[in-house]
Short mmCIF file of C-alpha atoms in Angstrom, two decimals:
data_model
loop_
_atom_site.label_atom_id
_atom_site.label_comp_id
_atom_site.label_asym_id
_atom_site.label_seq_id
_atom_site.Cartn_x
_atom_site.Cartn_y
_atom_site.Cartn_z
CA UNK A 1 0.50 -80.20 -41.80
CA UNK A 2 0.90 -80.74 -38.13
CA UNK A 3 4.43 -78.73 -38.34
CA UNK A 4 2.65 -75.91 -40.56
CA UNK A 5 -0.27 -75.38 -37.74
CA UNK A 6 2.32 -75.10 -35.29
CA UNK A 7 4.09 -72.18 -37.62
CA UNK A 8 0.08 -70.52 -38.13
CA UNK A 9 -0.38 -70.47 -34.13
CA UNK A 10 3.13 -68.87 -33.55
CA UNK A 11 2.74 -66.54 -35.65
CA UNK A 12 -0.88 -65.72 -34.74
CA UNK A 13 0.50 -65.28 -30.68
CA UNK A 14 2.99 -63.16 -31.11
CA UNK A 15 0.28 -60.97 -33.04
CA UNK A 16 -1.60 -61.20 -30.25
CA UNK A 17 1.57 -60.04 -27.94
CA UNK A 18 2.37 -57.19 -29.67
CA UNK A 19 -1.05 -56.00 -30.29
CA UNK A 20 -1.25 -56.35 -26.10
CA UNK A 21 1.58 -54.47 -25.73
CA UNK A 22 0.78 -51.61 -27.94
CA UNK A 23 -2.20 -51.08 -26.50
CA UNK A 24 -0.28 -50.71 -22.67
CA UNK A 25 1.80 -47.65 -24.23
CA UNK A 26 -0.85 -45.59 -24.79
CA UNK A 27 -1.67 -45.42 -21.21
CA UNK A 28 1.51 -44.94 -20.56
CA UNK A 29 2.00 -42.01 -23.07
CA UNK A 30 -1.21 -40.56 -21.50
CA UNK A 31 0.43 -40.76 -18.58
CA UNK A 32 3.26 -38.91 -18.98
CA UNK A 33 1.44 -36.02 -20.49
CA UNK A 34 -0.75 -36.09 -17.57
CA UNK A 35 1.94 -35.77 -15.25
CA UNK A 36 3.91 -33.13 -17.37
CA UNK A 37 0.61 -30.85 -17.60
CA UNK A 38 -0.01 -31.25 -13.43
CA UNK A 39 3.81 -30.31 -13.25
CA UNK A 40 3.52 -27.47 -15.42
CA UNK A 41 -0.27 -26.09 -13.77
CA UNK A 42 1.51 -26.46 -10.34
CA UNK A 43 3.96 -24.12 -11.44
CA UNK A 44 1.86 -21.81 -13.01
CA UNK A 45 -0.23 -21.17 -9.99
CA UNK A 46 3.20 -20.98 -7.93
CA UNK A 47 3.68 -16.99 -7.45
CA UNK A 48 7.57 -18.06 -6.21
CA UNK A 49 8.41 -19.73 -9.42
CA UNK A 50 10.71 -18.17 -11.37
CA UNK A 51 8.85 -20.42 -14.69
CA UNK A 52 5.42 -18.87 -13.33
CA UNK A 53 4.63 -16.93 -16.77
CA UNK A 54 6.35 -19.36 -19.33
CA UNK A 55 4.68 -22.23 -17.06
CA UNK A 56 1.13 -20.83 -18.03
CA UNK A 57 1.58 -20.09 -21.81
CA UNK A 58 2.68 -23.71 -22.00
CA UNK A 59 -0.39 -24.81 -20.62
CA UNK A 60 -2.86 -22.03 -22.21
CA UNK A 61 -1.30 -23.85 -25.40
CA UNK A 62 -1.77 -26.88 -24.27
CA UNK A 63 -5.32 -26.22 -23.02
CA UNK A 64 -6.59 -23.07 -24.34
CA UNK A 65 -9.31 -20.81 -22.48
CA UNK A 66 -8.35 -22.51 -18.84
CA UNK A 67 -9.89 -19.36 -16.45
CA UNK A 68 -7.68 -20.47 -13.84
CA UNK A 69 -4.45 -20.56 -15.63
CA UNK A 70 -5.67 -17.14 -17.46
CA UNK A 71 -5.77 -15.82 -13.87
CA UNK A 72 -2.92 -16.95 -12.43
CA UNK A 73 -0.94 -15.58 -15.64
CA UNK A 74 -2.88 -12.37 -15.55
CA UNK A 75 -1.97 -11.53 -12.01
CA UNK A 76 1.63 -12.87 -12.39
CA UNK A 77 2.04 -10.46 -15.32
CA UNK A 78 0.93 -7.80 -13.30
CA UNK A 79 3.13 -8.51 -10.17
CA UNK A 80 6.42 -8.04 -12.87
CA UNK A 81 5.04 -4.62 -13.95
CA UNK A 82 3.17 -5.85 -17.47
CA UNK A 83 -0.19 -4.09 -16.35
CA UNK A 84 -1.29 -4.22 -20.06
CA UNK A 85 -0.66 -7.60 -20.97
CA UNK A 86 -1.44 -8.70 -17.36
CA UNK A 87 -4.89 -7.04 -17.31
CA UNK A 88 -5.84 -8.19 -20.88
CA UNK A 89 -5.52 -11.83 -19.20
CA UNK A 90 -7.22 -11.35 -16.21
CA UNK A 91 -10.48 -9.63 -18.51
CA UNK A 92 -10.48 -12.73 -20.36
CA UNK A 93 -10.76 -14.66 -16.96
CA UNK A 94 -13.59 -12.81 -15.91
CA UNK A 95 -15.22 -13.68 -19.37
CA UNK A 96 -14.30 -17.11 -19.16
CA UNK A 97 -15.38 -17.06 -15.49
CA UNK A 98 -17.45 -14.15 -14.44
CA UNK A 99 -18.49 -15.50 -10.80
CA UNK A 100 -14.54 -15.02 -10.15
CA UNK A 101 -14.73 -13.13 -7.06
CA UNK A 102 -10.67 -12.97 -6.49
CA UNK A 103 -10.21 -12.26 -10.41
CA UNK A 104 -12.33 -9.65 -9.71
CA UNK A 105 -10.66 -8.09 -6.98
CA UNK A 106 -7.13 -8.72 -8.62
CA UNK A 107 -8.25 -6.97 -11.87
CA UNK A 108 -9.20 -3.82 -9.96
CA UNK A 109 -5.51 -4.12 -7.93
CA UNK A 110 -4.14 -3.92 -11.51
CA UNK A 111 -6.05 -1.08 -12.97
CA UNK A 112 -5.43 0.99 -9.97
CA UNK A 113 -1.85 0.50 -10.45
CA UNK A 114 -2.43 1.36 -14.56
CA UNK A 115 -4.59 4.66 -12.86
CA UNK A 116 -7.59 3.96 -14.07
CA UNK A 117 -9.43 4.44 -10.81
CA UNK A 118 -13.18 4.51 -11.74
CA UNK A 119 -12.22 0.87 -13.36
CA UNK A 120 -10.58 -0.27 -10.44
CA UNK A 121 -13.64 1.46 -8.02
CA UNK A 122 -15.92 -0.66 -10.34
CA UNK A 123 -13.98 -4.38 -10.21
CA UNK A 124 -13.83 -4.08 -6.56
CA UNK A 125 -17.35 -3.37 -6.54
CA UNK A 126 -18.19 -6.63 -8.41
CA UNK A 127 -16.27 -8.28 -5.88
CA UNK A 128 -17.88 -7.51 -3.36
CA UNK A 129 -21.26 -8.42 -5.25
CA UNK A 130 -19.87 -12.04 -5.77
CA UNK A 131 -18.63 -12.62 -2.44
CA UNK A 132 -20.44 -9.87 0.30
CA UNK A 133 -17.41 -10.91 2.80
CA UNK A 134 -14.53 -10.31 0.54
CA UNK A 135 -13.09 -7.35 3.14
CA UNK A 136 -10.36 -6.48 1.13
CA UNK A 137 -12.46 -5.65 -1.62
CA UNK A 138 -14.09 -3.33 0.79
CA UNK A 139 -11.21 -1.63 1.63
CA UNK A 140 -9.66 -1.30 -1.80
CA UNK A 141 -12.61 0.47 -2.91
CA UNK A 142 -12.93 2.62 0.39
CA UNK A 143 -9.19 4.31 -0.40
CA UNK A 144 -9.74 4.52 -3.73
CA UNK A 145 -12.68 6.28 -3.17
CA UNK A 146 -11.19 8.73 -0.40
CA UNK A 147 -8.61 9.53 -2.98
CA UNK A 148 -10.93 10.40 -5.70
CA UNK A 149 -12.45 12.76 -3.16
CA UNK A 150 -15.63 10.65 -2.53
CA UNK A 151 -14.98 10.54 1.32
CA UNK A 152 -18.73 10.35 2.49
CA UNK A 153 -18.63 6.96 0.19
CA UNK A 154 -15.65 5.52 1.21
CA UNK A 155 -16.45 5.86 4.93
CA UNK A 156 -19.51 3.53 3.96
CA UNK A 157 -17.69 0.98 2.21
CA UNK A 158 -15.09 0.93 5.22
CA UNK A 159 -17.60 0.24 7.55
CA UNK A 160 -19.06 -2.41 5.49
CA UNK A 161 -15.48 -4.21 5.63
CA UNK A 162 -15.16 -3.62 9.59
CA UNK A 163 -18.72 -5.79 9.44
CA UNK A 164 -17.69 -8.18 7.48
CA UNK A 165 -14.47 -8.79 9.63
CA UNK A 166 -14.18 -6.45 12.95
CA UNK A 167 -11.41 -7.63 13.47
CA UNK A 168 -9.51 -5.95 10.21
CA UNK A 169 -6.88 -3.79 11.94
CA UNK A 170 -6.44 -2.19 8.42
CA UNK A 171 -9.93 -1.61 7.19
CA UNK A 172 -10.09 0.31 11.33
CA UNK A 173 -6.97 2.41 10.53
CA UNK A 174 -8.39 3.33 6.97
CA UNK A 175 -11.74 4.13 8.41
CA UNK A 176 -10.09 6.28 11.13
CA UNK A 177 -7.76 8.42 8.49
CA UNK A 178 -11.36 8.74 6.53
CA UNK A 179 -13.22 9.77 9.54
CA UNK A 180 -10.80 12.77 10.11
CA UNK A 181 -10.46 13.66 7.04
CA UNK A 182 -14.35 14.10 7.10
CA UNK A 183 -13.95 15.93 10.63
CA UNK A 184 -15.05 13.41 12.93
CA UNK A 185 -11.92 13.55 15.17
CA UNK A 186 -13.32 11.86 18.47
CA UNK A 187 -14.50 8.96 16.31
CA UNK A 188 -11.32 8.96 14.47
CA UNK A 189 -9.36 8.72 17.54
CA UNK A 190 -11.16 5.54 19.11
CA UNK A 191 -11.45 4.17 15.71
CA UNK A 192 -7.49 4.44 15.32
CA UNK A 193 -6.90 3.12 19.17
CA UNK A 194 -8.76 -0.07 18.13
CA UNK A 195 -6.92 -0.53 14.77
CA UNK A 196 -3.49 -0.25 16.90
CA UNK A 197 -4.81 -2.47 19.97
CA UNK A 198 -5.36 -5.16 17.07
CA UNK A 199 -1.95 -4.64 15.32
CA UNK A 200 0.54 -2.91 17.84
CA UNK A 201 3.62 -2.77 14.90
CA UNK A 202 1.28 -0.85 12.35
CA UNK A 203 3.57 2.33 12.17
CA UNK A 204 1.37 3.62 9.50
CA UNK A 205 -2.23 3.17 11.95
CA UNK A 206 -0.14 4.30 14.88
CA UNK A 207 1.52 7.70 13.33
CA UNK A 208 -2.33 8.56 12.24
CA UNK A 209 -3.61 7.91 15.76
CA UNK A 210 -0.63 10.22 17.05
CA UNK A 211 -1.39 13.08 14.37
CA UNK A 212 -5.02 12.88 15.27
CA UNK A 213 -4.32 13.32 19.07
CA UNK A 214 -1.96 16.02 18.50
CA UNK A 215 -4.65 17.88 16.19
CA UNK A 216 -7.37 17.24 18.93
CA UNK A 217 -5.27 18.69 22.03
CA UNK A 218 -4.36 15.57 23.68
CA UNK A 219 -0.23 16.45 22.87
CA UNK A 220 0.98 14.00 25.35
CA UNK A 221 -0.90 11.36 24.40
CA UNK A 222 0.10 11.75 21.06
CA UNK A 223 3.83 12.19 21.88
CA UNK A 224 2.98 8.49 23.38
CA UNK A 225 1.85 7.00 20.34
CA UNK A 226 4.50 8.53 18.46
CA UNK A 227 7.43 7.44 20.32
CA UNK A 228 6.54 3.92 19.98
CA UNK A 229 5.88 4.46 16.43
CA UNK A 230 9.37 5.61 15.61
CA UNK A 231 10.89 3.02 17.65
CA UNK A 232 9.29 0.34 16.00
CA UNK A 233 10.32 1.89 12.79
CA UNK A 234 12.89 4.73 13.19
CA UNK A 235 12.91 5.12 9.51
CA UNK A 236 9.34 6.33 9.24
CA UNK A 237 9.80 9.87 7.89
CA UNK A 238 5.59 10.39 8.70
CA UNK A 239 6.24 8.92 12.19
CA UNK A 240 9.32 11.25 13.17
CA UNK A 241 7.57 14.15 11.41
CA UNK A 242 4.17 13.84 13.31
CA UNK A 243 6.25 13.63 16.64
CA UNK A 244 7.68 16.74 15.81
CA UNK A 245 4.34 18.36 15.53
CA UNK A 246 3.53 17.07 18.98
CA UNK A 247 6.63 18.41 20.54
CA UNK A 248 6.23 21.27 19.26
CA UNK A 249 2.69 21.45 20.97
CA UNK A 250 4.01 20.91 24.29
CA UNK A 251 6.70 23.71 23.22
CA UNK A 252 9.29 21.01 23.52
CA UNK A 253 11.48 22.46 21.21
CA UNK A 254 14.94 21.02 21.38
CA UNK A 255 13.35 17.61 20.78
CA UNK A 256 10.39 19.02 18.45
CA UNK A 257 13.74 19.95 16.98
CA UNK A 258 15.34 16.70 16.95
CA UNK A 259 11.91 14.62 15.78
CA UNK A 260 12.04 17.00 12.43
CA UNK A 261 16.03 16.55 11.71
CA UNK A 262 15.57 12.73 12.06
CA UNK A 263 12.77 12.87 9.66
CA UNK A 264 14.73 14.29 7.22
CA UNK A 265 17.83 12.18 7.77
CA UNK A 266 15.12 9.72 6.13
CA UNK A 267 13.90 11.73 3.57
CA UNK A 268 16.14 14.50 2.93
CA UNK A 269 13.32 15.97 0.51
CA UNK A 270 10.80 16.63 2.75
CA UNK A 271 9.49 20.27 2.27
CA UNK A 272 7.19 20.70 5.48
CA UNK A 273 9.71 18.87 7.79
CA UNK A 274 12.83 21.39 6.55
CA UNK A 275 10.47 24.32 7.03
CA UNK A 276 9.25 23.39 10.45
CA UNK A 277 12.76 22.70 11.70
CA UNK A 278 13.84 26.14 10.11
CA UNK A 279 11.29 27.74 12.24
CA UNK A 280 12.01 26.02 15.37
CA UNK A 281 16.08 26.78 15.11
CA UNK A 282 15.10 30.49 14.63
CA UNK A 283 13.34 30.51 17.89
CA UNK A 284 16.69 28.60 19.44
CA UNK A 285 18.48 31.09 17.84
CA UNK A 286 20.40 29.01 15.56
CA UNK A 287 20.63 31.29 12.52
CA UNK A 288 23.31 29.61 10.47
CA UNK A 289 21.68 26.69 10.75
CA UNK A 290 18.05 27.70 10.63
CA UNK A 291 18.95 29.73 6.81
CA UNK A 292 20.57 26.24 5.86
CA UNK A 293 16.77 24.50 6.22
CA UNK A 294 14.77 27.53 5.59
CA UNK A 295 16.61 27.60 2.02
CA UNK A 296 16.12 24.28 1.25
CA UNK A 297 12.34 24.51 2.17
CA UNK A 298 11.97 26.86 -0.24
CA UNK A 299 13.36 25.11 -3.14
CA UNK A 300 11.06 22.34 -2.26
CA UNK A 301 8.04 24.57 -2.70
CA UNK A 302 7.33 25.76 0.42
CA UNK A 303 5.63 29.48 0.85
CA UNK A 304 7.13 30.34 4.26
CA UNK A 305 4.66 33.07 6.39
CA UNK A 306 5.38 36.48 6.62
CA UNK A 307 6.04 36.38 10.34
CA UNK A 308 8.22 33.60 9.79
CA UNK A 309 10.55 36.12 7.64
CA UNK A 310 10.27 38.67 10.01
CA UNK A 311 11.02 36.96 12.70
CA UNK A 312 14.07 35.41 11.19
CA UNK A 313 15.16 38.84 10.19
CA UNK A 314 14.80 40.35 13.69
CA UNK A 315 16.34 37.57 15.35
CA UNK A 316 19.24 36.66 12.78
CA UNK A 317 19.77 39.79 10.97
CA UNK A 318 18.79 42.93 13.09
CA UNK A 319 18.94 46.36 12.08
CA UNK A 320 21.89 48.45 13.05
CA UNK A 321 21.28 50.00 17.18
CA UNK A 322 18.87 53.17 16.68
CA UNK A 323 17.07 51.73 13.57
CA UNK A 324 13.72 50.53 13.67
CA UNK A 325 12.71 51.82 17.05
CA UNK A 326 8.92 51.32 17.99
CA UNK A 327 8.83 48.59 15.47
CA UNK A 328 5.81 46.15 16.86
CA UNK A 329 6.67 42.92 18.52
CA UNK A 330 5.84 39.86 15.83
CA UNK A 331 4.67 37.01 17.15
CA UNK A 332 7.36 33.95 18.32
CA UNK A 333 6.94 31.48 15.72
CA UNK A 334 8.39 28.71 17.61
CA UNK A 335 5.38 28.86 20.04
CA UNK A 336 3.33 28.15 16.80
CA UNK A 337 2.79 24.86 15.99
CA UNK A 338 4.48 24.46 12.55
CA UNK A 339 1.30 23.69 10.45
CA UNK A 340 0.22 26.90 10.36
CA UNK A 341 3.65 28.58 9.51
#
């Protein structure tokens, strides 16, 4: 008996062991999912990770209806270009989790991009009703709104992202293109100087400022602006364009000249910058040269001016001594600035 209790309690601890044992897996199992679900969320909500999109199926699977990881999949899906896919996500995160502010925002980036502009005008808008301080919202919705030829309503949204950060050196530079598109030049000028004090190497704010200048008289300070522009980025097409405008204000012509040939070295399709060279060469007397540009103007649409035609005919192909006598003297076109020719 005393050898068959022995057997009973043996048996009846190693029970006991294994049941104690089985039970400190589970945890363990737990544990591993745990850590295999962080791994895979971290990646999700990793822009730089190459598993970024498979990352967040896994864990939509795994945990279906998760508003962040139907966000971060949304806007990754949108980054590679798979707007409708990408956009179907990101509405299901705002349904999931409609006080979103930056879902918001991200789902009107993407339906700009699809062109669905009113959409886009709209999610910004909601935004900015979330979160009142969300400036890039503000701005979003201000050149979106300047595009669709609302310009009155964009300038109000701009200035409602200057005061919620004054210091937004690209919510000045947008206000300042609004403002003179609208025809306040003076307040587009000191609006622009403030958004290039803040950020010196903004080519685009710069070039604007120098274009605004130009348009307003002030040549030389333009030419300024201008030059720096192009020498922070000497393959800004707008930049070197814009200085050749300026030049040409100051009748400058050789480097008026020069501005418009580098433009096009950038952009060998640009119509305005082809013509305007064309019509500074005739005035230089560069004929050969001056046809070359004037040709390829017109094959990119341009509608060169009558006295732009005579003028090239007068000075590159005159009539035969005795012809045309008493023929009236057309205006020089090179002592026009090119935006009216």
């Amino acid at each position: 008996m005393h050898k068959l209790g022995t057997i009973l309690l043996l048996i009846i601890l190693t029970g006991s062991l294994m049941a104690c044992a089985g039970a400190e897996t589970k945890p363990d199992e737990q544990s591993g999912q745990s850590d295999s679900l962080a791994l895979l969320r971290k990646a999700c909500m990793d822009p730089d990770s190459e598993n970024s999109v498979a990352a967040c199926r896994k864990v939509l699977k795994m945990q279906p209806n998760d508003p962040k990881m139907e966000h971060c999949l949304g806007w990754q899906l949108c980054l590679d270009g798979k707007l409708p896919e990408g956009i179907a996500h990101l509405r299901k995160s705002c349904k999931l989790q409609p006080e979103g502010d930056l879902i918001h925002y991200h789902l009107g980036v993407a339906l700009e991009k699809r062109g669905d502009r009113s959409g886009a005008v709209a999610a910004f808008k909601k935004s900015i009703k979330l979160d009142p301080k969300h400036t890039e919202s503000y701005v979003a919705a201000g050149i979106l709104l300047r595009k669709m030829g609302k310009k009155p309503e964009a300038e109000k949204m701009l200035r409602q992202a200057i005061k919620s950060d004054p210091k937004s050196a690209t919510a000045l530079a947008q206000l300042s293109l609004t403002l003179a598109q609208l025809g306040k030049l003076a307040e587009a000028i000191e609006t622009g100087k403030k958004a290039v004090e803040l950020k010196p190497d903004n080519v685009n704010a710069r070039s604007n400022l120098g274009l605004f200048m130009t348009n307003a008289g002030q040549a030389a300070e333009a030419i300024e602006q201008l030059s720096k522009a192009v020498e922070i980025d000497p393959q800004n097409a707008t930049a070197q364009y814009n200085l050749g405008l300026a030049y040409t204000k100051t009748d400058a012509l050789e480097e008026a000249a020069r501005a418009y040939f580098n433009a096009i070295l950038t952009r060998e399709d640009f119509p305005q910058a082809q013509h305007n060279l064309a019509v500074i060469l005739i005035g230089l007397g560069l004929c050969k040269e001056s046809k070359s540009h004037l040709d390829r103007s017109h094959e990119l649409g341009v509608k060169s001016a009558p006295i732009v035609l005579e003028q090239y005919k007068k000075i590159c192909e005159p009539a035969p001594e005795g012809e045309g006598e008493g023929e009236a003297e057309g205006e020089d076109p090179a002592s026009k600035s090119p935006e009216s020719s």
